[in-house]
Short mmCIF file of C-alpha atoms in Angstrom, two decimals:
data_model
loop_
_atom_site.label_atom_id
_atom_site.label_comp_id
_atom_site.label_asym_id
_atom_site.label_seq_id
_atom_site.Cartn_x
_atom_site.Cartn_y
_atom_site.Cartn_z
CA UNK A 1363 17.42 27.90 30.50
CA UNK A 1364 20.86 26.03 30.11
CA UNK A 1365 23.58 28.58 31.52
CA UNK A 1366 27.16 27.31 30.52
CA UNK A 1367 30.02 26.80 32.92
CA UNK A 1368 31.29 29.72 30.96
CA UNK A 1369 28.36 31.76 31.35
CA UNK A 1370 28.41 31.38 34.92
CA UNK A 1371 32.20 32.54 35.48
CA UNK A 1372 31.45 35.11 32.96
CA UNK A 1373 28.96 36.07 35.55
CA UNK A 1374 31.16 35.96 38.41
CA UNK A 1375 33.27 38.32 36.95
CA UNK A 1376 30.64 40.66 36.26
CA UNK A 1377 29.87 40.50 39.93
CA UNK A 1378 33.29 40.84 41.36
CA UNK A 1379 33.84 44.07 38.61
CA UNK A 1380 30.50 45.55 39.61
CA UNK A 1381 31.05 45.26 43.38
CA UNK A 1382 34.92 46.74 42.97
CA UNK A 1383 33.53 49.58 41.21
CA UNK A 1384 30.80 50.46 43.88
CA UNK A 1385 33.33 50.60 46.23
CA UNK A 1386 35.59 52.61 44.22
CA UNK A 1387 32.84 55.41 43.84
CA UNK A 1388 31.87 55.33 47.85
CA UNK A 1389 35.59 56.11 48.33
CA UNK A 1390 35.85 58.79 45.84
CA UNK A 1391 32.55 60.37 47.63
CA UNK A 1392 34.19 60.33 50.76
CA UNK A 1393 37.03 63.02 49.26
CA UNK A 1394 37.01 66.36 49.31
CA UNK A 1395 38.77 69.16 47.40
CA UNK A 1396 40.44 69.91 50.28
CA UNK A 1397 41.36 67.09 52.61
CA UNK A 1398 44.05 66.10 55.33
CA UNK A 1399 45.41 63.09 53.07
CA UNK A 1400 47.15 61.46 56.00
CA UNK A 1401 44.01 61.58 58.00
CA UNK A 1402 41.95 60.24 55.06
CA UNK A 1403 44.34 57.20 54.28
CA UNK A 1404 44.10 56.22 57.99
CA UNK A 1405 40.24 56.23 58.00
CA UNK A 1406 40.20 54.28 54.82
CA UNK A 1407 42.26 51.44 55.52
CA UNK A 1408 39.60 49.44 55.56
CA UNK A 1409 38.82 50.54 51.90
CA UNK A 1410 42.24 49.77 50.97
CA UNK A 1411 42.94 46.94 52.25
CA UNK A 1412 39.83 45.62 50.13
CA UNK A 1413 41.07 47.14 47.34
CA UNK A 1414 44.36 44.82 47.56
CA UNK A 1415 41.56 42.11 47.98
CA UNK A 1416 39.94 42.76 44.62
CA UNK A 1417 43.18 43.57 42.78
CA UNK A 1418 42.37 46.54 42.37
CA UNK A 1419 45.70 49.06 41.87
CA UNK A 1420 45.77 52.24 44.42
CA UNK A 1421 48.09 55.41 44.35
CA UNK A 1422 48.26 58.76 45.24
CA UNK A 1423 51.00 61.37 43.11
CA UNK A 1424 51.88 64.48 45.16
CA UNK A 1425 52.75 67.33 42.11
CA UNK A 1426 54.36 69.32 44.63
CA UNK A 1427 56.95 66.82 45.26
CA UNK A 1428 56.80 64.89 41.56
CA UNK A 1429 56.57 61.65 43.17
CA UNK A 1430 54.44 58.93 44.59
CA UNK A 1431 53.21 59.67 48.13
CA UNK A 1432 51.27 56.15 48.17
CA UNK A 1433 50.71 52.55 46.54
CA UNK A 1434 49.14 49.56 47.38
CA UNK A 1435 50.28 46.02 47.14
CA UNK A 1436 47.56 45.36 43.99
CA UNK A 1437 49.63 48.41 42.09
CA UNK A 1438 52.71 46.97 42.45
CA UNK A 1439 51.45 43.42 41.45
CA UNK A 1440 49.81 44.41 38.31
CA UNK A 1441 52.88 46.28 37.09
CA UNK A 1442 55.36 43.93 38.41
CA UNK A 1443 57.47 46.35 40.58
CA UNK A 1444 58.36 46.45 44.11
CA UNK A 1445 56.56 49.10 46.50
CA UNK A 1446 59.62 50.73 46.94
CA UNK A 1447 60.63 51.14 42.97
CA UNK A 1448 57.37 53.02 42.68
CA UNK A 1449 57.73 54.86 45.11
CA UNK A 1450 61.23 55.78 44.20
CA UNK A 1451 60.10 56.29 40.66
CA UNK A 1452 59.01 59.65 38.61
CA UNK A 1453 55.33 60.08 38.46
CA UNK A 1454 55.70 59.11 34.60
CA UNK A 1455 56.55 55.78 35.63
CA UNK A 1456 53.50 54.15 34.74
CA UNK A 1457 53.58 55.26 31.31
CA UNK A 1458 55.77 53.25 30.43
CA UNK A 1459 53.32 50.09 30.54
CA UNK A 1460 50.69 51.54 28.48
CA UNK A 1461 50.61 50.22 25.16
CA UNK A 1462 52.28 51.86 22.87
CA UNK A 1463 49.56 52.66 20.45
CA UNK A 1464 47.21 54.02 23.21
CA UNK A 1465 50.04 55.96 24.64
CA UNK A 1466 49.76 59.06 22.23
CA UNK A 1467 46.16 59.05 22.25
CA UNK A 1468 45.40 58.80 25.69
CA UNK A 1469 47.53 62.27 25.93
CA UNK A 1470 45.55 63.66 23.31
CA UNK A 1471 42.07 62.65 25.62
CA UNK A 1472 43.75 64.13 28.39
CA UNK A 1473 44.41 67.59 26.40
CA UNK A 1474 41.23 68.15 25.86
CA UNK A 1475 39.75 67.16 29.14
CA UNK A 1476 42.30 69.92 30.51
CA UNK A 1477 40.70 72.33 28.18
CA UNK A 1478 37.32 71.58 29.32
CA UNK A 1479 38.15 71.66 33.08
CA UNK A 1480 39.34 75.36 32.24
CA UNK A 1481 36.08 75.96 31.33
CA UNK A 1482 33.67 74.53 34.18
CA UNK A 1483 32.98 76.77 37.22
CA UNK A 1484 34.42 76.40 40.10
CA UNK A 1485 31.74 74.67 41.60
CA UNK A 1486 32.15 71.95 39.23
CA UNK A 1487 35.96 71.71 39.22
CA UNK A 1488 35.20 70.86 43.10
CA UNK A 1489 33.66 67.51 42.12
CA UNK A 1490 35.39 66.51 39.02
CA UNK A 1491 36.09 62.72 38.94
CA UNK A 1492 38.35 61.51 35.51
CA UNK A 1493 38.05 57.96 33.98
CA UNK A 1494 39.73 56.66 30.98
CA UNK A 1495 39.89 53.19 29.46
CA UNK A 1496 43.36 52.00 27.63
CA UNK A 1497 45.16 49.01 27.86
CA UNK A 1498 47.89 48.66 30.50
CA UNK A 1499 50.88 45.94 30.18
CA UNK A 1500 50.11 42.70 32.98
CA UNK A 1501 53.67 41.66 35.05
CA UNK A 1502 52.63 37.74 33.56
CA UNK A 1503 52.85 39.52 29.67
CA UNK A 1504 50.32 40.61 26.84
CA UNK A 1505 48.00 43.67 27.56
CA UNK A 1506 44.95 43.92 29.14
CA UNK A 1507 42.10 46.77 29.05
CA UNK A 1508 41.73 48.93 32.19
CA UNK A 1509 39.82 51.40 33.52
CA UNK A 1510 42.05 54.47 35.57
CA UNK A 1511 39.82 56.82 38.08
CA UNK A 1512 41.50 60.03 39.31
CA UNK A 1513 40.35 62.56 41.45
CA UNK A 1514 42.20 66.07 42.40
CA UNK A 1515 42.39 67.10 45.82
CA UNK A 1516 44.32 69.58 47.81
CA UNK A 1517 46.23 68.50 51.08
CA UNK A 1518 45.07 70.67 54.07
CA UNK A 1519 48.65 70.05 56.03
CA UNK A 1520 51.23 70.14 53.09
CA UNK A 1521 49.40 72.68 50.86
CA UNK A 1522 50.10 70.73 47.94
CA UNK A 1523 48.28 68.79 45.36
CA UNK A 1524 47.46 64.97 45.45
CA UNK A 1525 46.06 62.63 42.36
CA UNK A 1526 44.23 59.94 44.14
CA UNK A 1527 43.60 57.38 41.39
CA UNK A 1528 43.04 53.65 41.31
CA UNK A 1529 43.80 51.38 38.47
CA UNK A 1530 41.50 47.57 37.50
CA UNK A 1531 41.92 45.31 34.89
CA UNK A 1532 39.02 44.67 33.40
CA UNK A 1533 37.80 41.38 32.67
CA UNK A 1534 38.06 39.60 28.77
CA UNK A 1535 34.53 40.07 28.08
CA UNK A 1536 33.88 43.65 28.90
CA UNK A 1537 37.23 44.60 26.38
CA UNK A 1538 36.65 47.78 24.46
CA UNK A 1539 37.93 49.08 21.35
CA UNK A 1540 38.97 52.65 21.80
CA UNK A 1541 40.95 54.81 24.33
CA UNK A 1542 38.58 57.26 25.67
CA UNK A 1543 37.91 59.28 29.07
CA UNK A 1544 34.81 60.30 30.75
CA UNK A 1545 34.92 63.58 33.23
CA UNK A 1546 31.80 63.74 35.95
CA UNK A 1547 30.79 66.69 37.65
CA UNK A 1548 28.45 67.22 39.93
CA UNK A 1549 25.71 67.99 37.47
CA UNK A 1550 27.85 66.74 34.02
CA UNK A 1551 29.21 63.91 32.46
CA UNK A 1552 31.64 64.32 29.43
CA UNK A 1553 33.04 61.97 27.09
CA UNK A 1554 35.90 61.88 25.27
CA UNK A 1555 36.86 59.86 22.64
CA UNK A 1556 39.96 59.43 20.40
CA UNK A 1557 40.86 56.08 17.80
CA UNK A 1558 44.35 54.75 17.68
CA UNK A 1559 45.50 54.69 13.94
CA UNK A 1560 46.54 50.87 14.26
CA UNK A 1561 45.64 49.34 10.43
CA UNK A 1562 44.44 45.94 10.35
CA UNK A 1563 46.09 43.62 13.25
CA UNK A 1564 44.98 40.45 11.54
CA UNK A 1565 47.38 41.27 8.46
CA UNK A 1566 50.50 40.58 11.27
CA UNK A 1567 49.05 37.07 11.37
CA UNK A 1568 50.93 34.42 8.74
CA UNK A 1569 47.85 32.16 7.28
CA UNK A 1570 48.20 29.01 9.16
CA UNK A 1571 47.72 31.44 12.36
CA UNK A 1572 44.95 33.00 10.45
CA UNK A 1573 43.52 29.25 10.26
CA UNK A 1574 43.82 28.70 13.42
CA UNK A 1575 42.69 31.49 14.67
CA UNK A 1576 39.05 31.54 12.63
CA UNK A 1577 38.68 27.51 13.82
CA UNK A 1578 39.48 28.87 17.63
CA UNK A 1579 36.25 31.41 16.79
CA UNK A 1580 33.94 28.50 15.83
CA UNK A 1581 34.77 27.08 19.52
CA UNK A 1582 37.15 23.83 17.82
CA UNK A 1583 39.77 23.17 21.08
CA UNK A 1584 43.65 22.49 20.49
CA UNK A 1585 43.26 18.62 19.62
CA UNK A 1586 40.68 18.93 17.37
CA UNK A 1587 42.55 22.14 15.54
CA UNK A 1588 45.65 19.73 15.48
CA UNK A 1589 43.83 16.68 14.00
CA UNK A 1590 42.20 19.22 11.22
CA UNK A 1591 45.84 20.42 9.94
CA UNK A 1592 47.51 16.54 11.02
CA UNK A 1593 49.88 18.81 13.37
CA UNK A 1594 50.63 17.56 16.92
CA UNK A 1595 48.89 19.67 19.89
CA UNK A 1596 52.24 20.82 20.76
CA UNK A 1597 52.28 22.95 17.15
CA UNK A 1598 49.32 24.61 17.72
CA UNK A 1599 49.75 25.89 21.05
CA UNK A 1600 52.66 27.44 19.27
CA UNK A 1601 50.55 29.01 16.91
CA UNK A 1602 48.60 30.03 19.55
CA UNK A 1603 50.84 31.59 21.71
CA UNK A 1604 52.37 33.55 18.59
CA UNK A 1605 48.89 34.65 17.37
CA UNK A 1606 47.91 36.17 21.62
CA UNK A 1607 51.81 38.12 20.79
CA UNK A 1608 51.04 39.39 17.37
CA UNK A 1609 47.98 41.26 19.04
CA UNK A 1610 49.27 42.35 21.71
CA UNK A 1611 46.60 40.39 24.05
CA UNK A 1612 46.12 37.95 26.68
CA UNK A 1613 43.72 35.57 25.81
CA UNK A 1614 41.84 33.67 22.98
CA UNK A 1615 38.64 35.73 23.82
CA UNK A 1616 40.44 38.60 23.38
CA UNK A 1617 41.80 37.55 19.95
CA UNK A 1618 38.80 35.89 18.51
CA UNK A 1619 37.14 39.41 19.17
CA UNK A 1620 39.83 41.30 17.18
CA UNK A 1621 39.25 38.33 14.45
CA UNK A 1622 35.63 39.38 14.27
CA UNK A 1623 36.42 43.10 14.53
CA UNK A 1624 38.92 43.32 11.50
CA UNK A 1625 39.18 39.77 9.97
CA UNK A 1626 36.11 39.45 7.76
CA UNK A 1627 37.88 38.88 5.09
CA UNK A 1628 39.50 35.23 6.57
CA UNK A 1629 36.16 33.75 7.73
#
């Protein structure tokens, strides 16, 4: 069977993701509720220092003190800010590059995973491990979707309470559609799901960028879009770079996907 050149970094991707997720979950097995954090970072610098390897975004938010106690090099390259502005910065730093649209909603999956934690035993609480899926603003522009994993744990030596989460883009072809978050016990899995009330996106498009958009689905490349219209290259890049700003995204897959999603009507 003919595999693509696309096909096969699609599948390289799929690889990397999978890996960087198996290593996330051995790391989150290795934590306990109640854990000397200092001694844990130490053993795991091996961990972490692959974790800056696979880009994938590392931090840990003491409540106690309302601040970040730790953040890895991937962290600060994904949002674009020094080590030290983080970890400067009030734990609702990161906020501020979530998209605004998945912003309020990802609070309101939060609210009710609190009120379901209040109602697991204490057993459960002990293992609870929180993912949720939104998109997250890239230091190079546009959005991308990304998957946060927190865990709880309680510092043995300071008595207070440390979020150890991590933080990975995830590649254009596994995008998804909705803000949600999943909570795993040891014996449950819950998911939570809540829809961003964004309307149409394709309706922000003008109709050339419409056009060029639905000839970008059906795989024509730049020259061949420009020769259609009798536009130089130059133009449609333009149009192309508009159309990836209007969506809020960072790529043509990511655009032709919203296209199929809510754009019926222009194909």
């Amino acid at each position: 069977m003919f595999v693509s050149e696309e096909d096969q970094r699609s599948r390289g991707r799929d690889i990397s993701t999978h890996e960087t997720l198996g290593k996330i979950i051995s790391t989150y097995r290795k934590l306990r509720l109640n854990a000397d954090v200092s001694r844990f970072i130490e053993e795991s610098s091996l961990e972490l220092a692959l974790f800056d390897a696979m880009e994938t975004g590392v931090y840990m938010i003491d409540y106690e003190m309302g601040t970040y106690a730790f953040v890895n090099r991937a962290l600060t390259k994904i949002l674009g800010l020094s080590e030290k502005d983080l970890l400067n910065a009030p734990i609702s730093k990161m906020s501020e590059f979530i998209h605004p649209a998945d912003l309020p909603v990802l609070m309101k999956v939060i609210e009710k995973t609190s009120g379901i934690v209040k109602k697991l035993s204490r057993l459960e609480r002990e293992q609870i491990i929180f993912r949720a899926f939104y998109r997250i603003k890239r230091s190079e522009g546009g959005f991308c979707w990304c998957l946060q994993t927190n865990k709880i744990i309680n510092d043995r030596i300071s008595g207070g309470q440390i979020d150890f989460g991590t933080l990975i883009c995830l590649p254009d072809h596994h995008i998804v559609d909705m803000v949600s978050g999943h909570l795993k016990t040891n014996s449950r899995v819950f998911e939570i799901h809540e829809h961003a009330a964004i309307g149409n996106p394709i309706s922000q498009l003008s109709t050339r960028e419409k056009e060029v958009l639905l000839l970008v689905s059906k795989g024509l490349s730049t020259r061949e879009i420009a020769e259609k219209f009798s536009l130089s290259t130059e133009t449609i890049k333009i149009h192309r770079k508009k159309i990836l700003k209007k969506l809020n995204v960072s790529s043509s897959i990511q655009a032709v996907r919203m296209l199929q999603k809510y754009g019926k009507s222009y194909s």
